[in-house]
Coordinates of C-alpha atoms in Angstrom, one line a residue:
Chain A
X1 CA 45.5 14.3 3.5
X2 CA 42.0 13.3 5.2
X3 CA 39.9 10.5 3.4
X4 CA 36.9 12.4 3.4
X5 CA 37.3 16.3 4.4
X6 CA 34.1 19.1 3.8
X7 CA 35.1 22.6 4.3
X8 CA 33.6 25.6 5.0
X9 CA 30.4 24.2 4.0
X10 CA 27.8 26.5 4.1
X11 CA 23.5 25.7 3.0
X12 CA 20.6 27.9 2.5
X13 CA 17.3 27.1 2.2
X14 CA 14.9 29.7 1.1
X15 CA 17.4 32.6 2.3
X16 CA 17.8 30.6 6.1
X17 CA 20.4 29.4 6.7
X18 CA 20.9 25.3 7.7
X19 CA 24.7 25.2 8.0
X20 CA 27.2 27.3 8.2
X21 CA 30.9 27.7 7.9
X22 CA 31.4 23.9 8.5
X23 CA 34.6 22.2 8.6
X24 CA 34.8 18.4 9.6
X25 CA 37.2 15.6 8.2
X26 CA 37.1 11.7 8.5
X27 CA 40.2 9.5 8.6
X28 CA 40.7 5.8 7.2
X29 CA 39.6 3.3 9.6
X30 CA 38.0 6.0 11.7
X31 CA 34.5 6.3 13.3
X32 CA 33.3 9.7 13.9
X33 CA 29.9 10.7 15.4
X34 CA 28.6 14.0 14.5
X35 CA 26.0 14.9 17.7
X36 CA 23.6 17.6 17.7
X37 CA 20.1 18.4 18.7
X38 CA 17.8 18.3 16.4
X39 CA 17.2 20.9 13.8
X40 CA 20.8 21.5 13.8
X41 CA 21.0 20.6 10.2
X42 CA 23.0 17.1 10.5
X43 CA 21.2 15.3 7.7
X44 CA 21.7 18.8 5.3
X45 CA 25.1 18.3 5.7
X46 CA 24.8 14.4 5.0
X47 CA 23.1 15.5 1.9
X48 CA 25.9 17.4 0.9
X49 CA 28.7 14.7 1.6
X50 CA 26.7 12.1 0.0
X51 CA 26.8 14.9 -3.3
X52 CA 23.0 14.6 -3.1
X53 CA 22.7 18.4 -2.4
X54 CA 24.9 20.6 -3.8
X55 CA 26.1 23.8 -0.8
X56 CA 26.1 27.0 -1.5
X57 CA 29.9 27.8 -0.3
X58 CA 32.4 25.2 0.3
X59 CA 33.6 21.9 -0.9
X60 CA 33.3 18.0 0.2
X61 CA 36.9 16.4 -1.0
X62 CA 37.4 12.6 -0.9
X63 CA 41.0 11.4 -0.7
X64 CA 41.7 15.3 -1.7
X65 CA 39.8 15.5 -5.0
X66 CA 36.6 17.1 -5.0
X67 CA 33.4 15.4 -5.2
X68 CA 31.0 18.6 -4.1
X69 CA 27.9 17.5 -5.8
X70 CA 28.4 14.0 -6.8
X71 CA 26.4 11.1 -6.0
X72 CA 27.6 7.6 -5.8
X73 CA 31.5 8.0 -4.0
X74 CA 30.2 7.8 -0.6
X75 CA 27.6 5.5 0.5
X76 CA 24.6 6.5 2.5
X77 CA 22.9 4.8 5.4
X78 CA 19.3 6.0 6.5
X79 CA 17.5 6.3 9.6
X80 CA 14.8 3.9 7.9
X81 CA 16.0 0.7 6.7
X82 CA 14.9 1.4 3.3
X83 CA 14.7 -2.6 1.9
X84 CA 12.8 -2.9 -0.7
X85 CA 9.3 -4.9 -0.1
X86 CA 9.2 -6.9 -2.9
X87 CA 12.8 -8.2 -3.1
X88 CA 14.6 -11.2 -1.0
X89 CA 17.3 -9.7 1.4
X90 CA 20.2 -10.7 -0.5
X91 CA 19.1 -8.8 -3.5
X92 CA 18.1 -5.8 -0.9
X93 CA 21.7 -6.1 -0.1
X94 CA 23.3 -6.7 -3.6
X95 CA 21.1 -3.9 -4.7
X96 CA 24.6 -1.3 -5.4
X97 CA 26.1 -4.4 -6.8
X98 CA 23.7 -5.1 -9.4
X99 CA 23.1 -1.2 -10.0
X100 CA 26.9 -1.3 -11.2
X101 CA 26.2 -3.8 -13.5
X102 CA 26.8 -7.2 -12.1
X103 CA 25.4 -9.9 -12.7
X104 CA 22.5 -11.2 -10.3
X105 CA 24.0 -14.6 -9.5
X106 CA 27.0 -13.4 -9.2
X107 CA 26.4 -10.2 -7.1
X108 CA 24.7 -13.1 -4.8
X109 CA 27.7 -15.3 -4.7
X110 CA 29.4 -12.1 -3.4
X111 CA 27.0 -11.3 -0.8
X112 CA 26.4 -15.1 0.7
X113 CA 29.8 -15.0 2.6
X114 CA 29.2 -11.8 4.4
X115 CA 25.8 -13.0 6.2
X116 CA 26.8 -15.0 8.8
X117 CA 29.5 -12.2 9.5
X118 CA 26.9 -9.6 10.0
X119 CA 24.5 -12.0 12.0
X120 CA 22.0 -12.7 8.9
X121 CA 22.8 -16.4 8.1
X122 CA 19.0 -17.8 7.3
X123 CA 17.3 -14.3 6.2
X124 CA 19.2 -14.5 2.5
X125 CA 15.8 -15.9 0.9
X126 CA 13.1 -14.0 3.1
X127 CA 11.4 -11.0 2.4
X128 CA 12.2 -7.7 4.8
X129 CA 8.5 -7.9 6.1
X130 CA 9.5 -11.3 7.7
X131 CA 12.6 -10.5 10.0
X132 CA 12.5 -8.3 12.6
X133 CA 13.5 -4.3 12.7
X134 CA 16.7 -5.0 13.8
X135 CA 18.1 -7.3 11.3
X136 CA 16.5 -5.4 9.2
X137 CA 19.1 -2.2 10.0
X138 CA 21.7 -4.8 9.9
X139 CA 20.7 -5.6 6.3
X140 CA 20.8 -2.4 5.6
X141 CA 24.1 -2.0 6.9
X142 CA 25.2 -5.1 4.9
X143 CA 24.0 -2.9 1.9
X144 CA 26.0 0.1 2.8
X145 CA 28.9 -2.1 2.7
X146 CA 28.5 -3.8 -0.3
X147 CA 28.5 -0.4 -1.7
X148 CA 32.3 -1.1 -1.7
X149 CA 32.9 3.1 -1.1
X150 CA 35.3 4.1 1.2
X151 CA 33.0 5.8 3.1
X152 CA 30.1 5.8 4.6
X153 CA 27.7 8.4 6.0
X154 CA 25.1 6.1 9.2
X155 CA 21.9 9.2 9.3
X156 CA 20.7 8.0 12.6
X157 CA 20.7 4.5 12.2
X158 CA 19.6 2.9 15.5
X159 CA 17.4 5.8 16.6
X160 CA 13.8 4.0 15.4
X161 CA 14.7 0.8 17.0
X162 CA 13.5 0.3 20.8
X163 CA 15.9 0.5 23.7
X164 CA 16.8 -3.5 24.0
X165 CA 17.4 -3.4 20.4
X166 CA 19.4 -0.4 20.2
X167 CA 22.1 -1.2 22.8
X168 CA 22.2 -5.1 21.4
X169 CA 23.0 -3.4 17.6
X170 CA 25.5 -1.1 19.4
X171 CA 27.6 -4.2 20.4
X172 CA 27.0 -5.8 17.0
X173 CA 28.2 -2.7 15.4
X174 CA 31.1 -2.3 18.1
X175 CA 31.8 -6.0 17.2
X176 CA 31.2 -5.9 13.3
X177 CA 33.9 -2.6 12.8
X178 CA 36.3 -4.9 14.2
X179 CA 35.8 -7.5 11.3
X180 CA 35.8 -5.4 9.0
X181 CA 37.4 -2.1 8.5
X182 CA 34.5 1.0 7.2
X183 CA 35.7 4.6 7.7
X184 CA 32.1 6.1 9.2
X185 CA 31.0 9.2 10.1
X186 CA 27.6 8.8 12.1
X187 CA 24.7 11.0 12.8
X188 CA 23.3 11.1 16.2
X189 CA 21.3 12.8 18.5
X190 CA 22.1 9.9 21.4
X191 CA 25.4 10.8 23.3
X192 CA 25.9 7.5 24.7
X193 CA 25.5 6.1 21.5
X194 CA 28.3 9.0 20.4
X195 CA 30.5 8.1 23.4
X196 CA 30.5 4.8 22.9
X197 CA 30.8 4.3 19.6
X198 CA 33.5 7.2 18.6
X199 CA 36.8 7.7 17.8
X200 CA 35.8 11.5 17.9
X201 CA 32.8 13.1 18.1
X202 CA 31.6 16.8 16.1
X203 CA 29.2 19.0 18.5
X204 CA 26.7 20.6 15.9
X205 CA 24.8 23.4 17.3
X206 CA 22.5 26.1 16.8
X207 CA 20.0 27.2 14.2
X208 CA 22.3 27.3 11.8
X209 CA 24.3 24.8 12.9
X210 CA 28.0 25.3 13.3
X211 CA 30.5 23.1 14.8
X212 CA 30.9 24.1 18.5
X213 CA 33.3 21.9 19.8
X214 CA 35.9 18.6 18.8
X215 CA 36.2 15.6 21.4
X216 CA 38.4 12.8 21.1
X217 CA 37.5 9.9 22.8
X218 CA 40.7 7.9 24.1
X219 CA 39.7 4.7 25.5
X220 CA 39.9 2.2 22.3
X221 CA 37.3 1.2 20.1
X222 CA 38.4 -2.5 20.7
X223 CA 37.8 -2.1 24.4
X224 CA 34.5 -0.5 24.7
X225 CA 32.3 -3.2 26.6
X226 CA 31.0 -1.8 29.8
X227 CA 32.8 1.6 28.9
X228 CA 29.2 3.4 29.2
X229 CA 29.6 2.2 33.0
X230 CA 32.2 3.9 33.9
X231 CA 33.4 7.1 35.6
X232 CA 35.6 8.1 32.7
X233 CA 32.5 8.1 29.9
X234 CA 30.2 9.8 32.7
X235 CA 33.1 12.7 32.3
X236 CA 32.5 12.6 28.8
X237 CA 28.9 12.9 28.8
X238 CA 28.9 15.9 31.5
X239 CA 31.3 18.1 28.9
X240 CA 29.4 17.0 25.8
X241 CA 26.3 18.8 27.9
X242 CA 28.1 20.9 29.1
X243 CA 28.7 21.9 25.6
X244 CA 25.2 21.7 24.3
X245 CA 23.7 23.5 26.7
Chain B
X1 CA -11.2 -9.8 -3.4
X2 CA -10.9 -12.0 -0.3
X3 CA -7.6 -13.7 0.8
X4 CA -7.1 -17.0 -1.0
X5 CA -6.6 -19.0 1.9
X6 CA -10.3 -17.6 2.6
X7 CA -12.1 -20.2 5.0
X8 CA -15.2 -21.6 4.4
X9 CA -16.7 -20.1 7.2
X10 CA -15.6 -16.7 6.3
X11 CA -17.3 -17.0 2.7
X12 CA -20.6 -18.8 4.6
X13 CA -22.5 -15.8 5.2
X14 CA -22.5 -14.6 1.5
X15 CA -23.2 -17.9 0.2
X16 CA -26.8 -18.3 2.8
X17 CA -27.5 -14.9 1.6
X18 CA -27.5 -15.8 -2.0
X19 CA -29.1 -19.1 -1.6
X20 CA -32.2 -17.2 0.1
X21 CA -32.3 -14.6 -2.5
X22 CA -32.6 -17.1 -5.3
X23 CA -35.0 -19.2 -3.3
X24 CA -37.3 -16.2 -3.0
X25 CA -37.1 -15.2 -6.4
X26 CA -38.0 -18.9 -7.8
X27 CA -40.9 -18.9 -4.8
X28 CA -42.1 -15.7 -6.3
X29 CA -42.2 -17.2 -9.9
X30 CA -43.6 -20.8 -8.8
X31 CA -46.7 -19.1 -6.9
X32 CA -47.0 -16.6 -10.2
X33 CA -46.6 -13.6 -7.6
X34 CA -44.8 -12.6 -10.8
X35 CA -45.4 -14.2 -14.1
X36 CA -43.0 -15.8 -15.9
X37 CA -43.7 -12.7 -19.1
X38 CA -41.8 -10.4 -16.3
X39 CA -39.2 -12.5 -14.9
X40 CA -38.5 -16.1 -15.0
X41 CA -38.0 -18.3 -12.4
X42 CA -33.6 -19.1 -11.5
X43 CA -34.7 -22.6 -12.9
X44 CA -35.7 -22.2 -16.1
X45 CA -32.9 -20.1 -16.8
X46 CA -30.7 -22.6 -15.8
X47 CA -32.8 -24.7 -18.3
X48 CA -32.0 -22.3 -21.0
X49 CA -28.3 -21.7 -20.1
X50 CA -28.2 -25.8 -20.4
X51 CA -29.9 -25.9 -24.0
X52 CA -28.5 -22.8 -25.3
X53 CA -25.0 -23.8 -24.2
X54 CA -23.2 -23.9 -27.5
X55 CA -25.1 -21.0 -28.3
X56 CA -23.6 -19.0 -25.8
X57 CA -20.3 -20.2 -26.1
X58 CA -20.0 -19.2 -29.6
X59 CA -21.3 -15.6 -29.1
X60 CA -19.1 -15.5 -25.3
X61 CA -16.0 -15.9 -27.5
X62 CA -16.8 -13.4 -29.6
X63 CA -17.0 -10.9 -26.9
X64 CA -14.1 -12.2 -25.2
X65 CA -11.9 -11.8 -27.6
X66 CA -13.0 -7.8 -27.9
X67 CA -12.8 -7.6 -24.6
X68 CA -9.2 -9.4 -24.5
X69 CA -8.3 -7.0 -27.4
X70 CA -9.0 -4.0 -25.9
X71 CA -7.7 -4.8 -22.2
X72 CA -4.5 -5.6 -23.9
X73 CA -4.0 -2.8 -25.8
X74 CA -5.7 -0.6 -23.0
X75 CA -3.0 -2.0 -20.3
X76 CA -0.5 -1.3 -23.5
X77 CA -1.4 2.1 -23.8
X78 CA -1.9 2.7 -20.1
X79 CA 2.0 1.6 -19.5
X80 CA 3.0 4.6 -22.1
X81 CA 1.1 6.7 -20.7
X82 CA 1.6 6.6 -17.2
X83 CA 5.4 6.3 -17.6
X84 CA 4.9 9.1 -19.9
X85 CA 3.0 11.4 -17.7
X86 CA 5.4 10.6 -14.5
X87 CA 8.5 11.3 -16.2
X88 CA 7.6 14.5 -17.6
X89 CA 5.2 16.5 -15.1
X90 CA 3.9 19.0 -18.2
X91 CA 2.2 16.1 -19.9
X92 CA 0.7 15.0 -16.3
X93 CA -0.6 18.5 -15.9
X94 CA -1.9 18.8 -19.1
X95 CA -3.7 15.3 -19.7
X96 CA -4.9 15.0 -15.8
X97 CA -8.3 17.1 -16.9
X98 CA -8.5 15.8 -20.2
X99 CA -8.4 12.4 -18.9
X100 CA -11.1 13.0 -16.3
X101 CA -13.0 14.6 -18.9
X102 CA -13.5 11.6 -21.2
X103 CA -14.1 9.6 -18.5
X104 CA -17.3 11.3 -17.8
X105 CA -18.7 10.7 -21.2
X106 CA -20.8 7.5 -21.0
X107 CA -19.9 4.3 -22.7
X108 CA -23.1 4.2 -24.1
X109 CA -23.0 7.4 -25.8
X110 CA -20.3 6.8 -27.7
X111 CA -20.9 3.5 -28.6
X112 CA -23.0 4.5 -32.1
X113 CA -20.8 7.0 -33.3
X114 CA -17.8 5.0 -33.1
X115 CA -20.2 2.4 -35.1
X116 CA -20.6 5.3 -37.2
X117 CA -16.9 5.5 -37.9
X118 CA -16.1 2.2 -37.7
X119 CA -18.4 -0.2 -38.6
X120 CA -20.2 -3.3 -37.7
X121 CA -17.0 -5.8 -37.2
X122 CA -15.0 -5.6 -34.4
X123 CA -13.1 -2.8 -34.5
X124 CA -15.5 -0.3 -32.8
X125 CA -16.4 -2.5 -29.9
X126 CA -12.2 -3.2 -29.2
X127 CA -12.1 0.4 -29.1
X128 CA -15.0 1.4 -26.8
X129 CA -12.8 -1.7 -24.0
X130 CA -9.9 0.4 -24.8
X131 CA -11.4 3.7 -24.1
X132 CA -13.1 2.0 -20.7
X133 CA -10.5 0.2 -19.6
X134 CA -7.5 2.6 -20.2
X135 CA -7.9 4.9 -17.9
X136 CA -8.5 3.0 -14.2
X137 CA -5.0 1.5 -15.2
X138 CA -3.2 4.7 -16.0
X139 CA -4.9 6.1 -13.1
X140 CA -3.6 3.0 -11.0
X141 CA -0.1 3.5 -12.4
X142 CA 0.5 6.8 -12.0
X143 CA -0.6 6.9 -8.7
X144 CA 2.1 3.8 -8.0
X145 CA 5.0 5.6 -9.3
X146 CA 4.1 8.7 -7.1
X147 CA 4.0 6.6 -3.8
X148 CA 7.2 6.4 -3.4
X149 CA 9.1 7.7 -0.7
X150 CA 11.5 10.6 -1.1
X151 CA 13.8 8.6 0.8
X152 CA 14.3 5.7 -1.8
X153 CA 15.1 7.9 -4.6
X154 CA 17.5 9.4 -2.1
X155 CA 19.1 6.2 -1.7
X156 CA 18.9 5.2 -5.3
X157 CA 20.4 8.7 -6.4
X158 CA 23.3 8.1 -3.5
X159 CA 24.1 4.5 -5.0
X160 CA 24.0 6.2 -8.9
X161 CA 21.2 4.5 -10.2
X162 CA 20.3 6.0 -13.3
X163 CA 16.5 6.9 -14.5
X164 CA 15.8 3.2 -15.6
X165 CA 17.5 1.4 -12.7
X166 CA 15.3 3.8 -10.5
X167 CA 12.2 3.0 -12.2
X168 CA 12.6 -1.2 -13.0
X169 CA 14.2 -1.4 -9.0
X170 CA 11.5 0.6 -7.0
X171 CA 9.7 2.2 -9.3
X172 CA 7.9 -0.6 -10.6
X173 CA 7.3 -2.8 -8.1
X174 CA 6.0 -0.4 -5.9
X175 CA 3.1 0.4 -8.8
X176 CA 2.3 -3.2 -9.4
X177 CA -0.3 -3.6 -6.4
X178 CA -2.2 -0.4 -7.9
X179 CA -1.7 -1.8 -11.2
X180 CA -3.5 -4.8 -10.4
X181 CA -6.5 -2.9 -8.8
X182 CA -6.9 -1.2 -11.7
X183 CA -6.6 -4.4 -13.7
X184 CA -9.1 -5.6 -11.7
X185 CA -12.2 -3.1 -12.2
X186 CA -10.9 -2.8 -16.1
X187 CA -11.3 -6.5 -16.3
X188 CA -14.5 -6.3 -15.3
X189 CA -15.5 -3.4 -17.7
X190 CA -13.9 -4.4 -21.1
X191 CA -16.7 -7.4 -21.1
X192 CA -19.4 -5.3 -19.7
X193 CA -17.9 -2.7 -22.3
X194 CA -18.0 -5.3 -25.1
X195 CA -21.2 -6.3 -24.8
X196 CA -22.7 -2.7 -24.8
X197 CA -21.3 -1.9 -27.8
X198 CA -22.3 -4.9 -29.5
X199 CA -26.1 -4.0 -28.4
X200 CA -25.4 -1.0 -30.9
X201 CA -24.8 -3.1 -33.8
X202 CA -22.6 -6.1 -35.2
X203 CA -23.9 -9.7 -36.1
X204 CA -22.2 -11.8 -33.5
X205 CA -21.0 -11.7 -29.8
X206 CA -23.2 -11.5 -26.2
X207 CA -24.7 -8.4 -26.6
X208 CA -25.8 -8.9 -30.0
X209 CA -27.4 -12.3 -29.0
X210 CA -29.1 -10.5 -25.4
X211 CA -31.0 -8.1 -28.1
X212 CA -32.2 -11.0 -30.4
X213 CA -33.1 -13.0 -27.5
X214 CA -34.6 -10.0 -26.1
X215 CA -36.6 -8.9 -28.8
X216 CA -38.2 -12.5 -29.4
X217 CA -39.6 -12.0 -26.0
X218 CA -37.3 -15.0 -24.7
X219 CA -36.4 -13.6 -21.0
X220 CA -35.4 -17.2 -19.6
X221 CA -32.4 -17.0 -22.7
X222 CA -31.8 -13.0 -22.0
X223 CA -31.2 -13.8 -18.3
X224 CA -28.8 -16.9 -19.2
X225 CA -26.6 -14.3 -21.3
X226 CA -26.4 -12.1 -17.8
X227 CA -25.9 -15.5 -16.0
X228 CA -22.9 -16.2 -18.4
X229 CA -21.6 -12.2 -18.5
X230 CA -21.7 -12.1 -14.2
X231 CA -19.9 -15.5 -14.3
X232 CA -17.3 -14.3 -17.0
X233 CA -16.6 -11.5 -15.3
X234 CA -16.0 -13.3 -11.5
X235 CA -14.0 -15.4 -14.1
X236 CA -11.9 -12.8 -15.1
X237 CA -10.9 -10.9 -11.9
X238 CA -10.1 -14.6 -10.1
X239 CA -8.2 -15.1 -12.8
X240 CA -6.3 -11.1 -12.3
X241 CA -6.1 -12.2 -9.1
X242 CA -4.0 -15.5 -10.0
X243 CA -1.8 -13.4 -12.1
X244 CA -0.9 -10.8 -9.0
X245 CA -0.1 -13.5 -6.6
X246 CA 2.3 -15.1 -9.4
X247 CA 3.7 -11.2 -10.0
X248 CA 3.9 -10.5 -6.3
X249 CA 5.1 -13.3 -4.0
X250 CA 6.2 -10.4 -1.1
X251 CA 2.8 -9.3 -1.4
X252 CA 1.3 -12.6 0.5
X253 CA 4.4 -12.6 3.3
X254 CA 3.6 -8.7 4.1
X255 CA 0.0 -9.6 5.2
X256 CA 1.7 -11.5 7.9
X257 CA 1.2 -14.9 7.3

């Protein structure tokens, strides 16, 4: 049995069709990218994992019971940061915390431990508008995982911060799955960033999108720095193209 | 209204330009360019705000309190309603007009007829504050609740917030700025609003006072009661502003301080 396992989802909007037919799963522990171009449909079928949108055939199952249309079992990660303005980061972070009832203080106390782990010692008592775009994301992240689900969608995550940014957060994130252990699946339109941050990677393509094609990618996750560097993920990134093309 | 931190220099320009205003106008009164029967000089209205003092107090805090009256219960009224008209979109569609509408109607219009109904004491002019001051708020309010982007009631709705967790967590917060604009012109009209209505009948407050003064031909007191209404009002909207810096402490950091 998969952790988290959609089947033959299918979505319509206005009679078009968004998806169709799609079958993915997600293992514990794993990290799985799910790559296509835009328009492609990715973040319908985020929609529908998350059991914000219900499809029109299929089901999402999580740990093999069905969750098709629920909200609230798998957390959600936008492309934006999404803090709130007018609250301190660690209530941005103990936001699902406090949503399930807990106690402020105490949702803090949680949190406190967790911020030098995900780089954010010093931030707890700042506003978002005073740190910078990419500890913002990582809040955000911290968020996600305080959501405590088993696991979590990432829409895009890196894709609005700059270049320098992006590849430090990939080796924080790299770094970070290490420490702790959050079955993922990630939305991307980046193949490096699908390369090297994968266990497997989906190929969505088409208008409407389908899943064209599975790739494993062997090298560790624990052994990734420099991997994008080398001849064996320049193989990988000619076949993914290969593929999309 | 400016940044607290305002420097002097930055608030210089307005103040010269004042300064030569009034220095004109008492010029114009000293040489009799316009005699005193017309307009008196800034001076002796000074004199008279000085000697009528405890005069003016005493008819101020009439009018205050109708004016603090009707703010409250307009800001009460203007919660219900714009909660109401954001949860349910039918009552948002059908009040939107109707709201406009009576906005159009001039204060001063309905001033005697709700004397009419109401009486001399205080009861008509809380209501005509109410009726003025309501609807900037609800306006404000609404308009906050409907800022917010799709994208936060996304993540909400993944993280199960219910209805009320939505609305105290982002909801809210995210209306308080437009709140406090609103708060800010309403402020401003429930005294002008007070003292209208009080022109229209009643035996104490501002307005009553600015027509006694007025009809005894003493424009030196008439233009001390403006004095005292331009400074209460300034008063008033510092004072909204103290409140939305103690309401929003994120609101100072996000200017980028």
């Amino acid at each position: 049995m998969h952790l988290l396992e959609a089947s033959h989802i299918t979505k319509q909007y206005d009679g078009r069709t968004i998806i169709r037919d799609i079958c993915i799963h997600l293992d514990k522990g794993e990290l799985v990218s799910l790559l296509g171009i835009s328009g492609s449909g990715k973040t319908t079928l985020f929609q529908i994992l998350s059991g914000l949108v219900s499809p029109e055939e299929g089901k999402v199952l999580l740990n093999g019971e069905e969750v098709t249309g629920i909200p609230g079992k798998i957390s959600y990660m936008f492309q934006k940061d999404l803090l709130l303005p007018h609250k301190k980061i660690i209530d941005n972070v103990t936001l699902p915390l406090v949503l399930k009832g807990k106690k402020k203080k105490e949702a803090r106390q949680e949190a406190a431990p967790l911020f030098p782990v995900f780089g954010l010692e010093g931030t707890e008592y700042m506003y978002p508008a005073q740190i910078s775009g990419g500890m913002r994301q990582r809040a955000a992240f911290l968020r996600t995982y305080l959501s405590a689900t088993e696991a979590a969608l990432l829409d895009e995550p890196f894709s609005a911060l700059d270049m320098i940014t992006k590849g430090q957060m990939h080796e924080w994130y790299l770094d970070i799955m290490q420490k702790i252990n959050l079955s993922t699946l990630l939305i991307t339109h980046d193949i490096d960033e699908a390369i090297l941050l994968s266990d497997r990677i989906y190929l969505l393509t088409g208008s409407p999108g389908i899943i064209e094609n599975e790739l494993k990618i062997d090298r560790p996750r624990s052994d990734r720095s420099g991997f994008e560097l080398t001849d064996e993920f320049l193989e990988y990134k000619r076949r993914i193209m290969g593929a999309l093309k | 209204m400016k940044e607290k931190s305002g420097n002097i220099t930055a608030k210089l320009p307005a103040a010269v330009a004042l300064l030569i205003i009034v220095a004109l106008w008492e010029l114009a009164c000293v040489t009799g360019a316009i005699p005193s029967y017309m307009l008196p000089s800034p001076v002796s209205v000074i004199k008279a705000f000085i000697t009528d003092f405890p005069n003016l107090c005493y008819h101020a805090s009439i009018s205050l309190q109708e004016a603090a009256y009707g703010l409250l219960i307009g800001v009460a009224l203007a919660f219900c309603m714009a909660g109401l008209m954001d949860r349910f979109s039918i009552l948002n569609r059908a009040f939107s007009p109707i709201m406009i509408i009576t906005q159009t109607i001039p204060t001063i219009a309905i001033a005697p007829v709700l004397v009419l109904w109401m009486g001399f004491g205080m009861a008509p002019k809380i209501t005509l504050v109410v009726i003025t001051t309501f609807f900037p708020i609800t306006v404000g309010l609404l308009e906050g609740y409907q800022s917010i982007d799709a994208d936060y009631m996304n993540l909400m709705r993944s993280m199960n917030a219910t209805r009320m967790q939505i609305f105290r967590h982002v909801k809210f917060p995210a209306a308080l700025p437009y709140f406090f604009s609103g708060l800010r012109i309403s402020a401003s009209y429930a005294v002008v609003g007070a003292v209208i209505s009080e022109w229209l009948g009643g035996f104490e407050g501002l307005g009553v006072y600015m027509t006694r003064v007025r009809k005894a031909y003493a424009f030196d007191k008439m233009f001390a009661v403006i004095f005292l209404i331009v400074v209460i009002s300034l008063l008033l909207m510092w004072l909204v502003n103290v409140l939305k810096n103690v309401t929003m402490p994120w609101a100072k950091v996000q200017r980028g301080a």
